[in-house]
Amino acid sequence: MKKKFLDLAKQPLANSFLHNIKKKNLKREYFYNLSVSFDKKNHQVSLTKHVNPKMQYTNLYAHRASQSQTMRKFFQDIALKLQRKFKPKLSMEIGSNDGVFLKNFNKKNIIAVEPCINLAKITKLQGYKTYSKFWTKKLAKNIVKSHQKLDLIFSANTLSHIPNLKETFDAISISLSKDGILVIEDPYIGTVIKSNSYDQFYDEHVYVFSLLSISKTVSLSNLRLFDSEPITTHGGSMRYYICKVESKYKPTKRLNYFINKELKQKLNKFSTYQNFSQRVKKSKKDLIKLLTSLKKKKKKIIVYGATYKSTTILNYCNLGSKYFDYAIDTTPNKQGKFTPGKHIPIISPQKGFNDSVDYAFLGAWNFKKEIFKKEINFIKRGGKFITHVPKVRII
Ligand code: TMP
């Protein structure tokens, strides 16, 4: 049974950037109550109530996975590693976004599944077989019928977005070959708890998985975990290697190591999440206090990266244009728009990241390394970054 442990207030959809902030438009802005629960039975951490996916994954979906150099390199590395190690004949990616992973495969050897029409168009134009549909058992059966069973299914930052995990993993089970493998990666609850990164919770992250929860969930679809690997993307994720129950793969030592680590971290106990919730409340207080004191000193503060994650922070802490002059973001289709809920204007870094900026709040804190390298001149002239991870502080 699900038990609520965290309340993150009224939130807009993280992806719902506004074209204008005329009264009529603001009246139509959709808000829902964001709260997070823990299920003792399967150790799953999930949103208490999820939003209808048809509202989220539309033709206007803004996120482009290939925007960051870190991510392009990261997806190239994993695509090559998986092909070298597992030698799949036919592969598939669920949630292929703008093709940042696919493009490292021969077009004949990989299939893309992407429900957002604007994104599916990109990979179709590049010549990849792309199904512009939600991932379901029906689609899995169609794919197996039209092609063959799959030796590798890859899915990054997607399965945790799908409310119906039983249907999702059943569909995967249908389409995997006998020794085919499923590799998924998603933000990791162990890191969220450790880093106090509560902004991993927003409408699209229906689940934030652990090994304990994934293990139980996939077992209901004749699948099992055989390996796992922590990765640094999205501020701390886990990569899960999954196969059919009767497959040749044996559980690895490192899988056992990380499962034991989760038990030590008490990710199976409700009290862990209650304590986390107290730390989140403190983080909110600290951030408001810091920003208020800087504004009293007439400092110019901006948001660096109009990320989906930052939607949670801005709306939970009630931080709008009183604190931030604007947000900067490299994604062209976020520029010229306004952030969901708090309506902070978004402009390009070329326009907005100039000498007038005193402080930049890291909305894209998960790209801190890449950003600090790029913004060396800002740092040299005394510009400062602010983050809330793992604690509210000026860097
Ligand atoms: P993500 O954390 O959901 O991947 O989103 C990262 C966002 O941050 C994306 O909109 C691009 C933006 N961004 C910048 O504006 N500047 C940067 O240097 C980086 C790395 C990301």
Short mmCIF file of C-alpha atoms and ligand atoms in Angstrom, two decimals:
data_model
loop_
_atom_site.label_atom_id
_atom_site.label_comp_id
_atom_site.label_asym_id
_atom_site.label_seq_id
_atom_site.Cartn_x
_atom_site.Cartn_y
_atom_site.Cartn_z
CA MET A 1 0.00 0.00 0.00
CA LYS A 2 1.21 3.50 -0.92
CA LYS A 3 1.92 5.91 1.94
CA LYS A 4 2.60 9.59 1.32
CA PHE A 5 5.82 11.10 2.70
CA LEU A 6 6.44 14.30 0.73
CA ASP A 7 4.24 17.17 -0.33
CA LEU A 8 5.64 19.44 -3.05
CA ALA A 9 2.65 21.75 -3.41
CA LYS A 10 0.69 22.72 -6.49
CA GLN A 11 2.77 22.28 -9.63
CA PRO A 12 2.35 22.92 -13.35
CA LEU A 13 3.53 20.33 -15.92
CA ALA A 14 7.32 20.62 -15.99
CA ASN A 15 7.27 20.73 -19.78
CA SER A 16 4.56 23.37 -20.14
CA PHE A 17 6.59 26.43 -21.10
CA LEU A 18 4.31 29.34 -21.88
CA HIS A 19 4.41 31.33 -25.15
CA ASN A 20 3.04 34.41 -23.47
CA ILE A 21 1.78 35.44 -20.06
CA LYS A 22 -1.42 37.16 -21.10
CA LYS A 23 -4.21 36.74 -18.56
CA LYS A 24 -6.20 34.44 -20.85
CA ASN A 25 -3.25 32.09 -21.21
CA LEU A 26 -2.48 32.03 -17.50
CA LYS A 27 -6.09 31.19 -16.69
CA ARG A 28 -5.73 28.01 -18.72
CA GLU A 29 -2.47 26.90 -17.07
CA TYR A 30 -2.88 23.42 -15.61
CA PHE A 31 -1.81 22.68 -12.02
CA TYR A 32 -1.90 19.46 -10.01
CA ASN A 33 -0.87 18.47 -6.46
CA LEU A 34 2.60 16.93 -6.47
CA SER A 35 3.17 14.50 -3.67
CA VAL A 36 5.34 11.42 -3.33
CA SER A 37 4.60 8.05 -1.73
CA PHE A 38 6.39 4.86 -0.73
CA ASP A 39 4.95 1.39 -1.18
CA LYS A 40 6.12 -0.96 1.57
CA LYS A 41 5.13 -4.03 -0.44
CA ASN A 42 7.33 -3.48 -3.49
CA HIS A 43 9.60 -0.67 -2.16
CA GLN A 44 8.50 1.57 -4.98
CA VAL A 45 8.77 5.36 -4.64
CA SER A 46 6.22 7.03 -6.89
CA LEU A 47 4.03 10.07 -7.35
CA THR A 48 0.90 9.66 -5.25
CA LYS A 49 -1.20 10.55 -8.28
CA HIS A 50 0.10 10.76 -11.82
CA VAL A 51 -0.91 13.02 -14.69
CA ASN A 52 -2.43 11.72 -17.95
CA PRO A 53 0.55 10.92 -20.29
CA LYS A 54 -1.44 12.22 -23.27
CA MET A 55 -1.15 15.70 -21.73
CA GLN A 56 2.58 15.34 -21.27
CA TYR A 57 4.08 13.72 -24.37
CA THR A 58 2.69 15.90 -27.09
CA ASN A 59 3.84 17.45 -30.33
CA LEU A 60 5.27 20.32 -28.24
CA TYR A 61 7.59 18.22 -26.07
CA ALA A 62 10.58 20.49 -25.47
CA HIS A 63 13.39 18.30 -24.13
CA ARG A 64 16.18 17.45 -26.57
CA ALA A 65 18.54 14.82 -25.19
CA SER A 66 21.34 15.87 -27.55
CA GLN A 67 21.55 19.47 -26.23
CA SER A 68 24.46 18.76 -23.93
CA GLN A 69 27.90 17.62 -24.98
CA THR A 70 28.08 15.44 -21.85
CA MET A 71 24.95 13.54 -22.94
CA ARG A 72 26.07 13.12 -26.57
CA LYS A 73 29.33 11.57 -25.43
CA PHE A 74 27.60 9.51 -22.76
CA PHE A 75 25.09 7.95 -25.19
CA GLN A 76 27.80 7.27 -27.75
CA ASP A 77 29.87 5.43 -25.14
CA ILE A 78 27.01 3.24 -23.90
CA ALA A 79 25.76 2.49 -27.45
CA LEU A 80 29.20 1.27 -28.49
CA LYS A 81 29.75 -0.64 -25.23
CA LEU A 82 26.45 -2.53 -25.52
CA GLN A 83 27.06 -3.44 -29.17
CA ARG A 84 30.58 -4.66 -28.41
CA LYS A 85 29.59 -6.68 -25.35
CA PHE A 86 26.25 -8.20 -26.36
CA LYS A 87 26.50 -8.20 -30.18
CA PRO A 88 22.75 -7.70 -30.74
CA LYS A 89 21.35 -8.46 -34.21
CA LEU A 90 18.30 -6.27 -33.76
CA SER A 91 17.94 -3.57 -31.10
CA MET A 92 15.24 -1.13 -30.10
CA GLU A 93 15.10 2.04 -28.09
CA ILE A 94 11.99 3.01 -26.13
CA GLY A 95 11.82 6.82 -25.85
CA SER A 96 14.33 7.64 -28.58
CA ASN A 97 13.91 11.44 -28.23
CA ASP A 98 16.00 13.16 -30.95
CA GLY A 99 18.08 10.07 -31.77
CA VAL A 100 21.12 10.83 -29.61
CA PHE A 101 21.56 7.08 -28.78
CA LEU A 102 20.27 5.62 -32.08
CA LYS A 103 22.71 7.47 -34.23
CA ASN A 104 25.50 5.23 -32.99
CA PHE A 105 23.82 2.20 -34.61
CA ASN A 106 23.52 1.03 -38.19
CA LYS A 107 20.06 2.12 -39.40
CA LYS A 108 19.13 -1.46 -40.33
CA ASN A 109 19.84 -2.79 -36.84
CA ILE A 110 17.72 -0.59 -34.61
CA ILE A 111 14.08 0.42 -34.19
CA ALA A 112 12.90 3.57 -32.43
CA VAL A 113 9.77 4.05 -30.33
CA GLU A 114 8.87 7.65 -29.49
CA PRO A 115 5.34 8.95 -28.77
CA CYS A 116 6.17 12.66 -29.23
CA ILE A 117 5.48 13.33 -32.91
CA ASN A 118 7.90 16.27 -33.16
CA LEU A 119 10.76 14.08 -31.90
CA ALA A 120 9.80 10.96 -33.88
CA LYS A 121 9.93 13.13 -37.01
CA ILE A 122 13.63 13.85 -36.38
CA THR A 123 14.70 10.18 -36.32
CA LYS A 124 12.34 9.30 -39.19
CA LEU A 125 14.01 11.99 -41.30
CA GLN A 126 17.40 10.53 -40.40
CA GLY A 127 16.21 7.21 -41.86
CA TYR A 128 15.57 5.23 -38.68
CA LYS A 129 12.48 3.00 -38.47
CA THR A 130 10.47 4.95 -35.90
CA TYR A 131 7.14 4.03 -34.31
CA SER A 132 5.51 7.24 -33.11
CA LYS A 133 3.44 5.51 -30.44
CA PHE A 134 3.26 4.84 -26.71
CA TRP A 135 4.96 1.57 -25.70
CA THR A 136 2.29 -1.11 -25.17
CA LYS A 137 1.81 -4.88 -25.53
CA LYS A 138 -0.07 -4.23 -28.77
CA LEU A 139 2.89 -2.34 -30.23
CA ALA A 140 5.32 -5.02 -28.99
CA LYS A 141 3.33 -7.73 -30.79
CA ASN A 142 3.26 -5.63 -33.99
CA ILE A 143 7.00 -5.06 -33.88
CA VAL A 144 7.78 -8.76 -33.35
CA LYS A 145 5.43 -9.63 -36.24
CA SER A 146 6.92 -7.07 -38.65
CA HIS A 147 10.58 -7.65 -37.71
CA GLN A 148 11.79 -10.33 -35.30
CA LYS A 149 12.40 -10.65 -31.55
CA LEU A 150 14.87 -8.14 -30.12
CA ASP A 151 18.30 -8.92 -28.68
CA LEU A 152 18.70 -5.56 -27.01
CA ILE A 153 16.13 -3.09 -25.74
CA PHE A 154 17.52 0.16 -24.40
CA SER A 155 15.56 2.83 -22.61
CA ALA A 156 17.02 5.84 -20.83
CA ASN A 157 14.92 8.15 -18.68
CA THR A 158 11.70 6.77 -20.08
CA LEU A 159 10.35 3.73 -18.21
CA SER A 160 10.19 5.72 -14.97
CA HIS A 161 7.81 8.05 -16.85
CA ILE A 162 5.27 5.32 -17.67
CA PRO A 163 2.52 4.82 -15.07
CA ASN A 164 1.60 1.25 -16.05
CA LEU A 165 4.78 -0.72 -15.36
CA LYS A 166 3.07 -4.12 -15.63
CA GLU A 167 2.00 -3.43 -19.22
CA THR A 168 5.45 -1.94 -19.96
CA PHE A 169 7.47 -4.92 -18.74
CA ASP A 170 4.99 -7.46 -20.14
CA ALA A 171 5.45 -5.79 -23.54
CA ILE A 172 9.22 -6.02 -23.12
CA SER A 173 8.98 -9.67 -22.17
CA ILE A 174 6.93 -10.34 -25.33
CA SER A 175 9.51 -8.72 -27.60
CA LEU A 176 12.82 -9.93 -26.14
CA SER A 177 14.61 -12.90 -27.73
CA LYS A 178 15.55 -15.88 -25.49
CA ASP A 179 18.82 -14.35 -24.29
CA GLY A 180 17.90 -10.81 -25.22
CA ILE A 181 18.57 -8.11 -22.67
CA LEU A 182 16.85 -4.97 -21.49
CA VAL A 183 19.06 -2.10 -20.35
CA ILE A 184 17.34 0.77 -18.62
CA GLU A 185 18.63 3.81 -16.82
CA ASP A 186 16.74 6.29 -14.72
CA PRO A 187 17.36 8.71 -11.82
CA TYR A 188 18.17 6.72 -8.71
CA ILE A 189 16.33 7.06 -5.40
CA GLY A 190 19.51 6.22 -3.42
CA THR A 191 21.12 9.38 -4.80
CA VAL A 192 18.00 11.50 -4.38
CA ILE A 193 17.94 10.61 -0.68
CA LYS A 194 21.68 11.18 -0.28
CA SER A 195 21.83 14.45 -2.26
CA ASN A 196 18.49 15.88 -1.18
CA SER A 197 17.68 16.33 -4.88
CA TYR A 198 13.92 16.50 -4.39
CA ASP A 199 13.63 18.20 -7.79
CA GLN A 200 13.86 14.73 -9.33
CA PHE A 201 10.16 14.62 -8.52
CA TYR A 202 7.99 16.19 -11.18
CA ASP A 203 5.03 15.05 -13.23
CA GLU A 204 7.08 12.99 -15.71
CA HIS A 205 9.03 11.09 -13.06
CA VAL A 206 6.17 8.87 -11.99
CA TYR A 207 8.69 6.54 -10.34
CA VAL A 208 12.18 6.99 -8.96
CA PHE A 209 13.50 3.43 -8.95
CA SER A 210 15.80 1.40 -6.72
CA LEU A 211 17.25 -2.05 -7.37
CA LEU A 212 14.85 -3.37 -4.74
CA SER A 213 11.80 -1.92 -6.48
CA ILE A 214 12.87 -2.83 -10.03
CA SER A 215 13.69 -6.36 -8.98
CA LYS A 216 10.18 -6.90 -7.58
CA THR A 217 8.46 -5.14 -10.47
CA VAL A 218 10.14 -7.02 -13.33
CA SER A 219 9.63 -10.37 -11.59
CA LEU A 220 5.89 -9.98 -12.34
CA SER A 221 6.67 -10.08 -16.08
CA ASN A 222 8.94 -13.15 -16.18
CA LEU A 223 12.06 -10.96 -16.08
CA ARG A 224 14.94 -10.64 -13.63
CA LEU A 225 17.80 -8.27 -12.84
CA PHE A 226 21.27 -9.67 -13.49
CA ASP A 227 23.52 -6.63 -13.22
CA SER A 228 23.52 -2.96 -12.25
CA GLU A 229 25.83 -0.02 -12.61
CA PRO A 230 25.57 3.43 -10.98
CA ILE A 231 26.02 6.26 -13.48
CA THR A 232 26.44 10.00 -13.08
CA THR A 233 23.80 11.22 -15.54
CA HIS A 234 20.83 13.29 -14.39
CA GLY A 235 22.56 13.94 -11.11
CA GLY A 236 22.88 10.25 -10.21
CA SER A 237 21.18 7.39 -12.00
CA MET A 238 21.28 3.60 -12.01
CA ARG A 239 21.65 1.40 -15.05
CA TYR A 240 19.74 -1.89 -14.73
CA TYR A 241 20.54 -4.99 -16.81
CA ILE A 242 17.51 -7.24 -17.08
CA CYS A 243 16.90 -10.56 -18.84
CA LYS A 244 14.25 -13.25 -19.07
CA VAL A 245 14.01 -15.48 -15.98
CA GLU A 246 15.26 -18.53 -17.92
CA SER A 247 18.08 -16.64 -19.71
CA LYS A 248 21.79 -17.57 -19.54
CA TYR A 249 22.91 -14.52 -17.53
CA LYS A 250 23.94 -15.05 -13.90
CA PRO A 251 23.52 -12.33 -11.24
CA THR A 252 26.79 -10.42 -10.91
CA LYS A 253 28.72 -9.70 -7.72
CA ARG A 254 28.24 -5.98 -8.19
CA LEU A 255 24.45 -6.46 -8.33
CA ASN A 256 24.57 -8.12 -4.91
CA TYR A 257 26.88 -5.40 -3.65
CA PHE A 258 24.49 -2.60 -4.65
CA ILE A 259 21.42 -4.42 -3.32
CA ASN A 260 23.15 -4.78 0.04
CA LYS A 261 24.06 -1.11 -0.09
CA GLU A 262 20.38 -0.24 -0.54
CA LEU A 263 19.47 -2.35 2.48
CA LYS A 264 22.13 -0.54 4.53
CA GLN A 265 20.76 2.80 3.32
CA LYS A 266 17.34 1.52 4.47
CA LEU A 267 15.66 2.20 1.14
CA ASN A 268 13.12 -0.43 2.16
CA LYS A 269 12.00 1.55 5.24
CA PHE A 270 9.35 4.27 5.34
CA SER A 271 11.28 6.18 8.05
CA THR A 272 14.09 6.87 5.53
CA TYR A 273 11.63 8.79 3.38
CA GLN A 274 10.07 10.63 6.32
CA ASN A 275 13.53 11.88 7.33
CA PHE A 276 14.22 12.92 3.74
CA SER A 277 11.00 14.92 3.73
CA GLN A 278 12.20 16.92 6.76
CA ARG A 279 15.47 17.72 4.96
CA VAL A 280 13.51 18.93 1.92
CA LYS A 281 11.55 21.37 4.08
CA LYS A 282 14.83 22.73 5.46
CA SER A 283 16.27 23.06 1.95
CA LYS A 284 13.29 25.22 0.96
CA LYS A 285 13.74 27.51 3.98
CA ASP A 286 17.49 27.84 3.36
CA LEU A 287 17.07 28.67 -0.32
CA ILE A 288 14.46 31.37 0.30
CA LYS A 289 16.65 32.86 3.04
CA LEU A 290 19.74 32.97 0.83
CA LEU A 291 17.96 34.49 -2.17
CA THR A 292 16.14 37.05 -0.01
CA SER A 293 19.41 38.23 1.52
CA LEU A 294 21.03 38.57 -1.93
CA LYS A 295 18.06 40.53 -3.27
CA LYS A 296 18.29 42.88 -0.28
CA LYS A 297 21.85 43.60 -1.45
CA LYS A 298 20.38 44.35 -4.92
CA LYS A 299 22.18 41.46 -6.59
CA LYS A 300 21.11 40.26 -10.01
CA ILE A 301 20.25 36.55 -9.91
CA ILE A 302 19.29 34.37 -12.85
CA VAL A 303 18.35 30.72 -13.32
CA TYR A 304 20.99 28.76 -15.26
CA GLY A 305 19.08 26.07 -17.19
CA ALA A 306 15.26 26.13 -17.38
CA THR A 307 15.20 22.44 -16.54
CA TYR A 308 12.12 20.39 -15.79
CA LYS A 309 13.64 19.76 -12.36
CA SER A 310 13.80 23.49 -11.64
CA THR A 311 10.03 23.72 -12.16
CA THR A 312 9.62 21.72 -8.95
CA ILE A 313 12.00 23.97 -7.00
CA LEU A 314 10.61 27.28 -8.26
CA ASN A 315 7.01 26.30 -7.61
CA TYR A 316 7.60 24.49 -4.30
CA CYS A 317 9.66 27.40 -2.92
CA ASN A 318 7.44 29.99 -4.62
CA LEU A 319 10.34 31.70 -6.42
CA GLY A 320 9.38 33.92 -9.34
CA SER A 321 10.49 37.17 -10.98
CA LYS A 322 10.85 38.82 -7.57
CA TYR A 323 14.04 36.77 -7.19
CA PHE A 324 15.16 35.94 -10.73
CA ASP A 325 15.53 38.44 -13.59
CA TYR A 326 15.29 35.65 -16.15
CA ALA A 327 16.39 32.10 -16.94
CA ILE A 328 18.91 31.18 -19.61
CA ASP A 329 18.75 27.94 -21.58
CA THR A 330 20.52 26.60 -24.67
CA THR A 331 17.40 24.77 -25.95
CA PRO A 332 16.06 26.88 -28.85
CA ASN A 333 12.42 25.94 -28.29
CA LYS A 334 12.51 27.03 -24.64
CA GLN A 335 13.93 30.46 -25.54
CA GLY A 336 11.41 33.30 -25.82
CA LYS A 337 9.00 31.40 -23.56
CA PHE A 338 8.22 31.56 -19.82
CA THR A 339 8.85 28.97 -17.11
CA PRO A 340 5.83 26.89 -16.04
CA GLY A 341 3.98 28.23 -13.02
CA LYS A 342 6.36 31.01 -12.06
CA HIS A 343 6.52 32.67 -15.51
CA ILE A 344 10.18 33.69 -15.52
CA PRO A 345 11.24 34.73 -19.05
CA ILE A 346 13.72 32.37 -20.75
CA ILE A 347 16.41 33.74 -23.03
CA SER A 348 19.51 32.38 -24.73
CA PRO A 349 22.83 32.36 -22.82
CA GLN A 350 24.29 34.60 -25.56
CA LYS A 351 21.75 37.28 -24.69
CA GLY A 352 21.49 36.75 -20.96
CA PHE A 353 24.76 35.52 -19.55
CA ASN A 354 26.63 38.81 -19.50
CA ASP A 355 28.60 40.97 -17.05
CA SER A 356 25.46 42.22 -15.31
CA VAL A 357 24.79 38.80 -13.71
CA ASP A 358 25.97 38.42 -10.09
CA TYR A 359 24.55 34.99 -9.23
CA ALA A 360 23.31 32.06 -11.30
CA PHE A 361 21.07 29.48 -9.65
CA LEU A 362 21.93 26.08 -11.13
CA GLY A 363 18.70 24.69 -12.53
CA ALA A 364 20.93 22.32 -14.50
CA TRP A 365 23.04 21.35 -11.45
CA ASN A 366 23.49 17.89 -12.92
CA PHE A 367 25.70 19.49 -15.62
CA LYS A 368 27.77 21.43 -13.09
CA LYS A 369 31.10 20.17 -14.44
CA GLU A 370 30.29 21.04 -18.05
CA ILE A 371 28.90 24.44 -17.04
CA PHE A 372 31.83 25.44 -14.81
CA LYS A 373 34.25 24.58 -17.60
CA LYS A 374 32.26 26.62 -20.10
CA GLU A 375 31.69 29.59 -17.81
CA ILE A 376 35.24 30.07 -16.61
CA ASN A 377 35.12 33.80 -17.45
CA PHE A 378 32.01 34.30 -15.29
CA ILE A 379 33.79 32.61 -12.38
CA LYS A 380 37.02 34.56 -12.99
CA ARG A 381 35.25 37.91 -12.86
CA GLY A 382 33.67 37.00 -9.51
CA GLY A 383 30.32 35.64 -10.70
CA LYS A 384 28.91 33.00 -8.35
CA PHE A 385 26.72 29.93 -8.75
CA ILE A 386 24.05 28.86 -6.27
CA THR A 387 22.92 25.27 -5.82
CA HIS A 388 20.60 23.38 -3.48
CA VAL A 389 22.38 20.03 -3.92
CA PRO A 390 23.25 18.46 -1.54
CA LYS A 391 22.78 21.62 0.57
CA VAL A 392 21.82 25.18 -0.28
CA ARG A 393 25.07 27.06 -0.84
CA ILE A 394 26.99 29.55 -2.95
CA ILE A 395 29.77 28.03 -5.03
P1 TMP B 1 17.98 18.12 -18.26
O1 TMP B 1 18.65 18.23 -16.92
O2 TMP B 1 16.54 17.75 -18.15
O3 TMP B 1 18.74 17.29 -19.23
O4 TMP B 1 17.92 19.59 -18.90
C1 TMP B 1 19.04 20.36 -19.04
C2 TMP B 1 18.60 21.73 -19.52
O5 TMP B 1 19.64 22.66 -19.24
C3 TMP B 1 18.35 21.81 -21.02
O6 TMP B 1 17.21 22.60 -21.25
C4 TMP B 1 19.57 22.52 -21.56
C5 TMP B 1 20.01 23.36 -20.41
N1 TMP B 1 21.44 23.61 -20.38
C6 TMP B 1 21.88 24.92 -20.55
O7 TMP B 1 21.08 25.83 -20.74
N2 TMP B 1 23.22 25.15 -20.55
C7 TMP B 1 24.14 24.16 -20.37
O8 TMP B 1 25.33 24.43 -20.38
C8 TMP B 1 23.66 22.81 -20.19
C9 TMP B 1 24.62 21.70 -19.98
C10 TMP B 1 22.30 22.60 -20.19
#
